[in-house]
Short mmCIF file of C-alpha atoms in Angstrom, two decimals:
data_model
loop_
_atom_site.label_atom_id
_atom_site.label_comp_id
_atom_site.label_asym_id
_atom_site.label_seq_id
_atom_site.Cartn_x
_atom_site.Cartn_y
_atom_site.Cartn_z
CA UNK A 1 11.50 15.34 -17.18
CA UNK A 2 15.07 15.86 -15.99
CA UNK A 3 14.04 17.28 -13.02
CA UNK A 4 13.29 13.50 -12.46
CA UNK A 5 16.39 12.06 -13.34
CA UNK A 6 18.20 13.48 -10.48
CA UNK A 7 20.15 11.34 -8.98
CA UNK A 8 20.89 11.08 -4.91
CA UNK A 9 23.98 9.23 -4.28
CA UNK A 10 24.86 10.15 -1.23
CA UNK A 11 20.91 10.17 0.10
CA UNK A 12 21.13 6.55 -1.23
CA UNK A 13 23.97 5.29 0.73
CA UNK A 14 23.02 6.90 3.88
CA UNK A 15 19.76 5.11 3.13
CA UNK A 16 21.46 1.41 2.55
CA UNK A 17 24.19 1.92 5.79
CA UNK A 18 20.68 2.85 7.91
CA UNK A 19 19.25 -0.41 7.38
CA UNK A 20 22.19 -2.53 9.01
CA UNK A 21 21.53 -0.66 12.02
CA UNK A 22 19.63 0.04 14.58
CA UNK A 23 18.22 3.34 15.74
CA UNK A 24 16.10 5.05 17.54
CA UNK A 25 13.40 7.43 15.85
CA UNK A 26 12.34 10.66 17.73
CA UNK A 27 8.45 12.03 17.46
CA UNK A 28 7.79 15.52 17.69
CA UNK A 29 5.18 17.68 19.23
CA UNK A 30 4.20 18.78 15.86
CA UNK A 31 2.67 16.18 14.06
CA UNK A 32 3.85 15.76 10.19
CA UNK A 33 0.61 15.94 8.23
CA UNK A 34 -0.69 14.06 5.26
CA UNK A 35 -2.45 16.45 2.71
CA UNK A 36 -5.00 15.88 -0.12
CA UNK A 37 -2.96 15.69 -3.72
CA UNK A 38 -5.03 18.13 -4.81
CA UNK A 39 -3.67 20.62 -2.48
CA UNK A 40 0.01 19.88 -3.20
CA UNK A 41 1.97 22.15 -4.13
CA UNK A 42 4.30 21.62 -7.41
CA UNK A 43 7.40 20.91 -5.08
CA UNK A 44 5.79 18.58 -2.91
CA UNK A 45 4.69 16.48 -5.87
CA UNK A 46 8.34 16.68 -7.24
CA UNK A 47 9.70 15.99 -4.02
CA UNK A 48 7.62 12.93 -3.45
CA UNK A 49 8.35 11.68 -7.03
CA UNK A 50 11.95 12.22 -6.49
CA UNK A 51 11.96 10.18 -3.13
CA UNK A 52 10.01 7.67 -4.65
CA UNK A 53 12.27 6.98 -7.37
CA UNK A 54 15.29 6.91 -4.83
CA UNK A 55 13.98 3.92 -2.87
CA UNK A 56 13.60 2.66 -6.36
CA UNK A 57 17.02 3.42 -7.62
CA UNK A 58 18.49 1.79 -4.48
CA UNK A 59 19.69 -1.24 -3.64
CA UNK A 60 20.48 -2.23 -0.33
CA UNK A 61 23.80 -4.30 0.58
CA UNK A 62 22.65 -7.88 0.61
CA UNK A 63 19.56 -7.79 -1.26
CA UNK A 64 18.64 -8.49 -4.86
CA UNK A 65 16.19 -6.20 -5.25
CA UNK A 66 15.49 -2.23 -4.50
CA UNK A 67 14.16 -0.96 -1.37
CA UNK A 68 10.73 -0.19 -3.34
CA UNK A 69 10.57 -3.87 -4.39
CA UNK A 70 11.18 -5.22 -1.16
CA UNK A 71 7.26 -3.27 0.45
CA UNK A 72 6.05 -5.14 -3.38
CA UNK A 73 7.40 -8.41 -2.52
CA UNK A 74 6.03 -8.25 1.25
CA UNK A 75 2.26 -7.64 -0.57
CA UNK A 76 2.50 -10.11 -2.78
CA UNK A 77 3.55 -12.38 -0.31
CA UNK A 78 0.58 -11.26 2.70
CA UNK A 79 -1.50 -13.69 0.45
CA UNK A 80 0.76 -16.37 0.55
CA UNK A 81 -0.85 -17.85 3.42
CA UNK A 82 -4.22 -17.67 1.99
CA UNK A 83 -3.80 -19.48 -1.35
CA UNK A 84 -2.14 -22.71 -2.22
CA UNK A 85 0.99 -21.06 -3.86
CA UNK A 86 4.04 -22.68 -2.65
CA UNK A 87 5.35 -24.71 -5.62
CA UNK A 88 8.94 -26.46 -4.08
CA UNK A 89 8.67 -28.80 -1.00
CA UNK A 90 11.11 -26.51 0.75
CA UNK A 91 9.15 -23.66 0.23
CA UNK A 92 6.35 -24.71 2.37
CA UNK A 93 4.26 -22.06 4.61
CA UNK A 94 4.67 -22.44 8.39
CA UNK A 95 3.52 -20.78 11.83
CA UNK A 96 -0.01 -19.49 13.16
CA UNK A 97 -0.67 -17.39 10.03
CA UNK A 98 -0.33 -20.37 8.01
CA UNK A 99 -2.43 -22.38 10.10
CA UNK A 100 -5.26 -19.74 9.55
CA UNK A 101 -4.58 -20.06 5.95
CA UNK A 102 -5.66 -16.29 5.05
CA UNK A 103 -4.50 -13.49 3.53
CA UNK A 104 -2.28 -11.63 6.13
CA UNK A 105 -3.38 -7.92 4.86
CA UNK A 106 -6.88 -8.39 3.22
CA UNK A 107 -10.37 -9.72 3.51
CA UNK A 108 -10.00 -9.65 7.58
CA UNK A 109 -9.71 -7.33 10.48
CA UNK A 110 -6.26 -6.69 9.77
CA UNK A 111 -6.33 -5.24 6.44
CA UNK A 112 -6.47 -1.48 8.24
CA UNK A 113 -3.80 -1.93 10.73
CA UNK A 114 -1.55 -4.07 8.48
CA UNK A 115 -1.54 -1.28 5.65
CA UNK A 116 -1.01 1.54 7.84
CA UNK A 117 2.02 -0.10 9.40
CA UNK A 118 3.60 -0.78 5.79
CA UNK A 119 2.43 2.82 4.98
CA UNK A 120 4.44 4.21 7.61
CA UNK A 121 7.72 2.08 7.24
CA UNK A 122 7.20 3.30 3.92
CA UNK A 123 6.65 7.28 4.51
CA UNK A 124 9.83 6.72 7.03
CA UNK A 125 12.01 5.60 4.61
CA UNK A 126 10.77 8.64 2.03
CA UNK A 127 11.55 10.49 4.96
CA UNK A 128 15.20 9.33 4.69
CA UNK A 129 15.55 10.91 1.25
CA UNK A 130 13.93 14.05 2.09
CA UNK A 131 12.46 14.63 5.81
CA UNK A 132 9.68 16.89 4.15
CA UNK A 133 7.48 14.66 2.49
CA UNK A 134 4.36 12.60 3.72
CA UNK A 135 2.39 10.30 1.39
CA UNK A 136 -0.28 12.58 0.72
CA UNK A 137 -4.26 10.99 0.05
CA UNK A 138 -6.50 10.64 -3.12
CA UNK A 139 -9.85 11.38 -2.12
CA UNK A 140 -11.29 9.40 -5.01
CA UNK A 141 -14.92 11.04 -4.78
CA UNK A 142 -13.49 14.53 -5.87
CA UNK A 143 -14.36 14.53 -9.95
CA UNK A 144 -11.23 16.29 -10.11
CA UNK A 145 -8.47 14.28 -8.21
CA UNK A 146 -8.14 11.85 -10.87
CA UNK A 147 -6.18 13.99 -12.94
CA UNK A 148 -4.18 15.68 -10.34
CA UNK A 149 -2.71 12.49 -9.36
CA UNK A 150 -2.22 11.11 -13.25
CA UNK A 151 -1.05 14.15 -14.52
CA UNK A 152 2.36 14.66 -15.79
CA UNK A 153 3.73 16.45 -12.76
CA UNK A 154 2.90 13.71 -10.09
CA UNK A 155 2.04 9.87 -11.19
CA UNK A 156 1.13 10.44 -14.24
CA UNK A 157 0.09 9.68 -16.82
CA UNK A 158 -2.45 6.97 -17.94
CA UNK A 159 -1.66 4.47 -19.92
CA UNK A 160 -1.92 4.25 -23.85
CA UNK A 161 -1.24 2.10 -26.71
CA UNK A 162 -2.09 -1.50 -25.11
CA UNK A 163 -4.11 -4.11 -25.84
CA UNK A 164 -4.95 -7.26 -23.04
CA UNK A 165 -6.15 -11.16 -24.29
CA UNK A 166 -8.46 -12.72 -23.13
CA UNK A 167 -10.11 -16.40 -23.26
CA UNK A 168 -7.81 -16.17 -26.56
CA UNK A 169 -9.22 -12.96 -27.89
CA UNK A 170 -7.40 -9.96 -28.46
CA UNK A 171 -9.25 -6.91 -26.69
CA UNK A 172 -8.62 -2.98 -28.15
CA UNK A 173 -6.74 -0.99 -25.24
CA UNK A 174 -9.37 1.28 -26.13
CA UNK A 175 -12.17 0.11 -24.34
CA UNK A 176 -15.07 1.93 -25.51
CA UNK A 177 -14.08 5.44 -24.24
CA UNK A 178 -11.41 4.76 -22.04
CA UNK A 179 -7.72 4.50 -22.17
CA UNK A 180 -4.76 1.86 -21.29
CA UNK A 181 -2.02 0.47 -21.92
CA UNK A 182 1.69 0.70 -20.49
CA UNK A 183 2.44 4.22 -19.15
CA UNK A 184 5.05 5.33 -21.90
CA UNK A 185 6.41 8.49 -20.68
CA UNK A 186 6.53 10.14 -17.06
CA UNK A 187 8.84 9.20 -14.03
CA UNK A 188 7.31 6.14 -13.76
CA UNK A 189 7.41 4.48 -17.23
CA UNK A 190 10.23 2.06 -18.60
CA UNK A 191 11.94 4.90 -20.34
CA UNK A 192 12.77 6.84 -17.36
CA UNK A 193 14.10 3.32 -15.42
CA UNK A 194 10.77 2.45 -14.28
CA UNK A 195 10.87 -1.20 -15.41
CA UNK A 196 9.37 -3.97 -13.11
CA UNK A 197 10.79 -7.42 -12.38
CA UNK A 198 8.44 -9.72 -14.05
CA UNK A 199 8.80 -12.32 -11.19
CA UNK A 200 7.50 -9.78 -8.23
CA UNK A 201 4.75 -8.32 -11.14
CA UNK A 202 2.41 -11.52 -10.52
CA UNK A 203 -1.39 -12.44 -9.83
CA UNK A 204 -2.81 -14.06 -7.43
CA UNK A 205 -2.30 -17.24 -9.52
CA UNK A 206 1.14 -16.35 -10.44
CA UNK A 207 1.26 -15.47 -13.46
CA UNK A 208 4.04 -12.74 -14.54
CA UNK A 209 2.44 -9.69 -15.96
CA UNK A 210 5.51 -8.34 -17.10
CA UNK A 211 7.81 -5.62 -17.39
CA UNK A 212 5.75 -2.47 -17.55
CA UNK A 213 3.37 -0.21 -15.56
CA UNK A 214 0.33 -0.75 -16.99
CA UNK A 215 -3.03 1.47 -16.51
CA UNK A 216 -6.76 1.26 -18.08
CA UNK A 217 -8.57 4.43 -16.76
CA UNK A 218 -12.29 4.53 -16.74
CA UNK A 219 -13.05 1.48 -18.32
CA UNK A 220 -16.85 0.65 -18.64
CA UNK A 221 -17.94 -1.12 -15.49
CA UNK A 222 -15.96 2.10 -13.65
CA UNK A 223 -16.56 4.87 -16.49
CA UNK A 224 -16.30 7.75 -14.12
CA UNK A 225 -13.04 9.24 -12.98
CA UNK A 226 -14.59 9.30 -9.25
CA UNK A 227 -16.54 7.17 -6.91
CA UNK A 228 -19.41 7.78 -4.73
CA UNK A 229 -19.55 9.80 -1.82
CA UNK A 230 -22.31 7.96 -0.76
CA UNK A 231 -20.58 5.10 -0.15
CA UNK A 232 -18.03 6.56 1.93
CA UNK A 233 -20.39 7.99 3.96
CA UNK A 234 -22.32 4.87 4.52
CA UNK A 235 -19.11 3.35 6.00
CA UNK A 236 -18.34 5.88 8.53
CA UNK A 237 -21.81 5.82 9.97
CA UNK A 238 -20.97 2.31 11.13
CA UNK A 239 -20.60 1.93 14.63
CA UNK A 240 -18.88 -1.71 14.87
CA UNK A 241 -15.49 -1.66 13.74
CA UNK A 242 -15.82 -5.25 11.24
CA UNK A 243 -19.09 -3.49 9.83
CA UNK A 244 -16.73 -0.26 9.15
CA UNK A 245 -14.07 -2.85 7.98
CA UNK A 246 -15.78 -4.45 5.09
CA UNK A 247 -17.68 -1.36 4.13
CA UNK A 248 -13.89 0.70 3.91
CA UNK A 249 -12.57 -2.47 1.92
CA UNK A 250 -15.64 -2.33 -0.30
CA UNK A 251 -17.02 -6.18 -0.36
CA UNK A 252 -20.05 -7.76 -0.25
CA UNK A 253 -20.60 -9.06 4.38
CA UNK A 254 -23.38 -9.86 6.20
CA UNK A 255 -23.42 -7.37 8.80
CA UNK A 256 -23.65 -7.07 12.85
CA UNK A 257 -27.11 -7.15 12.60
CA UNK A 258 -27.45 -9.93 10.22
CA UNK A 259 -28.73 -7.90 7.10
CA UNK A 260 -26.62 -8.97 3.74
CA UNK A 261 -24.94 -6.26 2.08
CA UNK A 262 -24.41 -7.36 -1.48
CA UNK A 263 -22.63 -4.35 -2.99
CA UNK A 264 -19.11 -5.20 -4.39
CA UNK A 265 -15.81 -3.13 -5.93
CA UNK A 266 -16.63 0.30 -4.42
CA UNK A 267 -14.91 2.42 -1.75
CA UNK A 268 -11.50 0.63 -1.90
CA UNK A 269 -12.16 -2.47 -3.90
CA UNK A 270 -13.59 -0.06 -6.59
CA UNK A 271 -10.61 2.56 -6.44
CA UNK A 272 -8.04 0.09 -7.92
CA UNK A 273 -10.36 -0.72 -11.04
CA UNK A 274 -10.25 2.77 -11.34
CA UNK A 275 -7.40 2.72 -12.03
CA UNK A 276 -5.97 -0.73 -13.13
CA UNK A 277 -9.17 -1.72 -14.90
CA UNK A 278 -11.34 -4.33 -14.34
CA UNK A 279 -13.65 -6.75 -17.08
CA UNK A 280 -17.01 -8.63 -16.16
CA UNK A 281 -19.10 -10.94 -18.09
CA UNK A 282 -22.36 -10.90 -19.40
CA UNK A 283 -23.13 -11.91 -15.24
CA UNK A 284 -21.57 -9.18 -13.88
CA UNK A 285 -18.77 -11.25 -12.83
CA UNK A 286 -15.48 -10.31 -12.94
CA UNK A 287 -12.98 -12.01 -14.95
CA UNK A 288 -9.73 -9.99 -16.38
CA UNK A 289 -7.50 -7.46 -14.09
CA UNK A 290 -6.27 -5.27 -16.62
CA UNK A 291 -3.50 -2.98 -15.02
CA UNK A 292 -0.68 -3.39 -12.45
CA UNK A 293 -3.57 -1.77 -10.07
CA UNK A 294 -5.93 -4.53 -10.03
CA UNK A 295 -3.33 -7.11 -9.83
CA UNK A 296 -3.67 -6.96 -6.13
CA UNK A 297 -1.08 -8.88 -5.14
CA UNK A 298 2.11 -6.48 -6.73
CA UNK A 299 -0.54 -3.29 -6.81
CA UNK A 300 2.59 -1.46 -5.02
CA UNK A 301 4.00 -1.57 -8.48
CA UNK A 302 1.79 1.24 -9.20
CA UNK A 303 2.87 4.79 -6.95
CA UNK A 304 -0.94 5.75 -6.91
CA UNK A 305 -1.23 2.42 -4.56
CA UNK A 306 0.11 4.95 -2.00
CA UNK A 307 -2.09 7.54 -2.20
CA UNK A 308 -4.65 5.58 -2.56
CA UNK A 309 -4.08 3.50 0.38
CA UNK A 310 -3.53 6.97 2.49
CA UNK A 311 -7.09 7.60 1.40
CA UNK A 312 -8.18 4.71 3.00
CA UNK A 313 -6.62 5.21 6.85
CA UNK A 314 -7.40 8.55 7.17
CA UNK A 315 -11.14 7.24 6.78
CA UNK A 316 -10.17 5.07 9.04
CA UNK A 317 -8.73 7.74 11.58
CA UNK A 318 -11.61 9.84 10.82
CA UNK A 319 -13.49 7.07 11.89
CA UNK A 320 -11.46 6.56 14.85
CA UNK A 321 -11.66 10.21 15.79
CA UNK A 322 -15.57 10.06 15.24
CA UNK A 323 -15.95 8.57 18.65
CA UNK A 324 -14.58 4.93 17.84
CA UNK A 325 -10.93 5.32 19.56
CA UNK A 326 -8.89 2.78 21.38
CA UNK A 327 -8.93 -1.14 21.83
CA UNK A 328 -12.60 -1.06 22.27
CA UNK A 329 -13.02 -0.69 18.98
CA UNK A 330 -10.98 -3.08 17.92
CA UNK A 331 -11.86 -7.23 17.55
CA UNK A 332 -10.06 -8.74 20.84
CA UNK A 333 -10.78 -12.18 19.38
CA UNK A 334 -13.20 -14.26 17.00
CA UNK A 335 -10.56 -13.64 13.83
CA UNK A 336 -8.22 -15.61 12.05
CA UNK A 337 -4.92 -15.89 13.41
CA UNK A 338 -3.27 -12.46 12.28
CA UNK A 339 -6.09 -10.41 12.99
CA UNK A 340 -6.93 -10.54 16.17
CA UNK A 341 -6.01 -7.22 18.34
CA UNK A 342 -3.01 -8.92 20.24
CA UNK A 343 -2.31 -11.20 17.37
CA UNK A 344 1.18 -10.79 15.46
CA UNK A 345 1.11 -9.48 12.27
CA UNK A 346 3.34 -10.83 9.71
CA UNK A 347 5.94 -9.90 8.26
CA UNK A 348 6.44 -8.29 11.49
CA UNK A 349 5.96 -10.59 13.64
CA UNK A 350 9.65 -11.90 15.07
CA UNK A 351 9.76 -14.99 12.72
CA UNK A 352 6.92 -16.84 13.78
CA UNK A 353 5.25 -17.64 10.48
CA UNK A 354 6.32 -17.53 6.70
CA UNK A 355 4.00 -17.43 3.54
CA UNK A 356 4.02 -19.92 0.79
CA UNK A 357 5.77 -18.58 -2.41
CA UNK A 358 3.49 -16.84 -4.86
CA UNK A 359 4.05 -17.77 -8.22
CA UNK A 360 6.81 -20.58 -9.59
CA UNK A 361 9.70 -17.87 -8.19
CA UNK A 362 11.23 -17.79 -4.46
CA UNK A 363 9.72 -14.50 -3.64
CA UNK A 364 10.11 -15.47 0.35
CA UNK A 365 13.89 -15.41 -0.38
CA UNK A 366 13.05 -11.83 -1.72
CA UNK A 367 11.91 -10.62 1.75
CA UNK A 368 13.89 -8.27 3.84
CA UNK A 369 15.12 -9.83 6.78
CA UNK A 370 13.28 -8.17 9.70
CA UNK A 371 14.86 -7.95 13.39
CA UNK A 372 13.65 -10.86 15.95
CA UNK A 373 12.25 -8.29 18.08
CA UNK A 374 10.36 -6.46 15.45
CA UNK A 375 6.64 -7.61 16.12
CA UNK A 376 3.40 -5.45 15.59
CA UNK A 377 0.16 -6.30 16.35
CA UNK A 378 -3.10 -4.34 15.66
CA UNK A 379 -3.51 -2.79 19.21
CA UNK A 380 0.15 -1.17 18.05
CA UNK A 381 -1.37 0.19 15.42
CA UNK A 382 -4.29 2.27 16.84
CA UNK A 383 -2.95 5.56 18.20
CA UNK A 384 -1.29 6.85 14.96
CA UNK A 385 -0.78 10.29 16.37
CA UNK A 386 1.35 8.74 19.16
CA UNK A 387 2.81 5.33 17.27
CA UNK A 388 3.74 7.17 13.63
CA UNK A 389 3.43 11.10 14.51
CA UNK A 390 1.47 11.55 11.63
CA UNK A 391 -1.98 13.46 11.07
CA UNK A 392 -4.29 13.92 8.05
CA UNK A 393 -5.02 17.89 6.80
CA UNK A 394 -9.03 16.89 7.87
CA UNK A 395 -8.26 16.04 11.18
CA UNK A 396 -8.55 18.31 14.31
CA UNK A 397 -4.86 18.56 15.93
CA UNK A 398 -4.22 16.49 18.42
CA UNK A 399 -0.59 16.57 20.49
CA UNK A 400 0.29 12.75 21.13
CA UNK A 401 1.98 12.31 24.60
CA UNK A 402 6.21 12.04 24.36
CA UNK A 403 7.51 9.24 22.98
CA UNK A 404 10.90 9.07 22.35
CA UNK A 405 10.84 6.15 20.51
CA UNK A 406 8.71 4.27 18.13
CA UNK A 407 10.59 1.15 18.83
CA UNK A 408 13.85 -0.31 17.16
CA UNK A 409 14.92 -0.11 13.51
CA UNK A 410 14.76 -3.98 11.88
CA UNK A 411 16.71 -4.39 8.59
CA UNK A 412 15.69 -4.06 4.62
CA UNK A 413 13.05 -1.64 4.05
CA UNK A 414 9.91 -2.74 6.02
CA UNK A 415 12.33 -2.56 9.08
CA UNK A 416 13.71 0.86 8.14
CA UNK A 417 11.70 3.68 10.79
CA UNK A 418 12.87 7.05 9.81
CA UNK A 419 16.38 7.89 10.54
CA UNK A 420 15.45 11.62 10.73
CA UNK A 421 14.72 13.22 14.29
CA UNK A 422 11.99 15.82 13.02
CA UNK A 423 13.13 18.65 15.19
CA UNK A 424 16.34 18.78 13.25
CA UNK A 425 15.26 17.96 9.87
CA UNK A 426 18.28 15.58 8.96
CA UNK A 427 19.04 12.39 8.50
CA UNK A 428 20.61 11.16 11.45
CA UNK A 429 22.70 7.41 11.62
CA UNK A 430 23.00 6.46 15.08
#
């Protein structure tokens, strides 16, 4: 693993002196493209790894936490407007996106622009460390993607060795015929420096879930190592975008024509149990998250949220591409405040709301302070070829009109927009 433990000093201050500026970004003709991990080649994988664990192993001036902490922090605290969380009078959610008292990034329209705009800011800071790498997707229908991604080259490997309580009783890690436990060796394990801060690693109630990456892989209710394609496929034969929306997600919605759909945990609700692990009762009810992947709110924790979560908007381009492009496809109104197409979206969103903290902690102290003029709303979102200058390896090639910029650097990670000009391949402070 010492290919791994590379370190990138001067990468890492370049990184941290970007973020108290502002900049311009550049977009290319040629579009970078986001490839399928099982196509990756064994120094893309290493190079993503290595980037990865830069953001982690960097702390910017200012800020108490890493630059991969600070995209955690910002989805943990996307459901502090949804849940009654805030435990100090001070702390207190304000602003139109408290008012609508939902989750900023899930359960609503927004959940597919919001996490391809955090996706990007993420890619662009990657893109910092090494201007060749894209967050590449997990197509989790493939039977055989599952272990490309957790093997020991890329984000692997499962976990082993655990065990979980619950309702007082002490539960075998093994789980019939699956696996789990803390991931003990690999990049990403507490040996090699990957150790969490227990008060970002919360659920939704705010409980800590400690220290350690922690995976149960094909446990029963999810015993494959894929999903089904089927269910993919019945979500990009919808024609309304909020039909589309719930089927990507993978929740139970009554849909545009008034039929109930009562299917729950597949497509991307059923990817993180895959994953994380998930436990239901006797009712087929749900009732333990097992892994750092089905604690929703600090998922990020986990790398594979990222490829993962690249899965799920190039469905969504695909589906954009499949005849459904532009604002027309797109709720102008009707949604909670957040979600709307010209609605801000927090975080970025020029100041105008703040989330209620998420568990006993002052996580909205956490967040990285964004610039006043930073605001995205869905519509922004749409046109990823022209916004991000990004395509997917199953999409036809499509040249987005010049832009010379993407709009202006904020500060702290979800501000940072690549500092790299893609014609020259180098990291560029301006």
């Amino acid at each position: 693993m010492k290919i791994f433990q590379k370190t990138f000093t001067i990468l890492a201050v370049s990184i941290t002196a970007g973020l108290n500026i502002f900049g311009t970004r550049s977009i290319a003709a040629d579009l970078a493209v986001r490839k399928n991990v099982v196509d990756l080649t064994s120094q893309e994988k290493t190079a993503f790894v290595s980037a990865v664990k830069t953001l982690f192993n960097t702390t910017p001036e200012g800020s108490t936490i890493n630059l991969y902490e600070q995209f955690v922090v910002t989805h943990v605290e996307s459901m502090g407007f949804g849940m009654s969380t805030h435990h100090h009078e001070e702390d207190t959610a304000y602003g139109p996106a408290a008012e609508a008292g939902v989750d900023a990034a899930h359960g609503n329209a927004g959940f597919l622009p919001w996490h391809r705009e955090l996706l990007s800011r993420f890619e662009n800071l990657l893109q910092s460390v090494d201007p060749t790498v894209t967050i590449p997707y997990w197509d989790w229908t493939d039977p055989e993607a599952l272990d490309i991604v957790l093997a020991d080259d890329f984000l692997g490997p499962r976990g082993q060795g655990g065990t979980f309580t619950f309702n007082g009783q002490t539960i075998d890690a093994g789980l019939g015929t699956s696996a789990g436990g803390p991931v003990q060796s690999g990049p990403f394990s507490e040996a090699e420096g990957w150790v969490l801060k227990s008060e970002i690693n919360v659920d939704m109630f705010g409980n800590s879930r400690g220290t350690s990456l922690v995976r149960f892989t094909q446990t029963p209710a999810f015993s494959n190592s894929y999903l089904p394609k089927e269910d993919i496929e019945f979500a990009l034969s919808q024609d309304n975008y909020t039909d589309f929306r719930h089927a990507l997600e993978g929740e139970p919605y009554t849909d545009s024509q008034g039929n109930y759909i009562s299917k729950n945990f597949y497509n991307h609700n059923g990817a993180h149990p895959l994953i994380g692990g998930l436990l239901f009762n006797e009712n087929n009810e749900p009732v333990a998250a097992l892994g750092t992947m089905t604690t929703v709110t600090s998922s990020p924790y986990d790398p594979v949220f990222w490829v993962l979560h690249s899965n799920v908007d190039r469905l969504w381009a695909e589906w954009q591409d499949n005849g459904h492009t532009g604002t027309a496809y797109y709720p102008a109104e009707g949604q909670p405040y957040g979600h709307n197409l010209n609605d801000r979206m927090w975080p970025w969103d020029g100041g105008q709301s703040r989330p209620g903290n998420v568990g006993s902690g002052h996580l909205v102290d956490l967040l990285p302070v964004l610039a006043s003029d930073d605001i995205v709303t869905p519509a922004d979102t749409l046109d990823f070829r022209k916004r991000y200058g990004y395509t997917y390896d199953t999409l036809q090639t499509k040249i987005p009109e010049h832009n010379s910029t993407s709009g202006l650097l904020g500060l702290g990670a979800l501000g940072a927009g690549s500092l790299l000009k893609r014609k020259q391949k180098q990291i560029t402070l301006s």
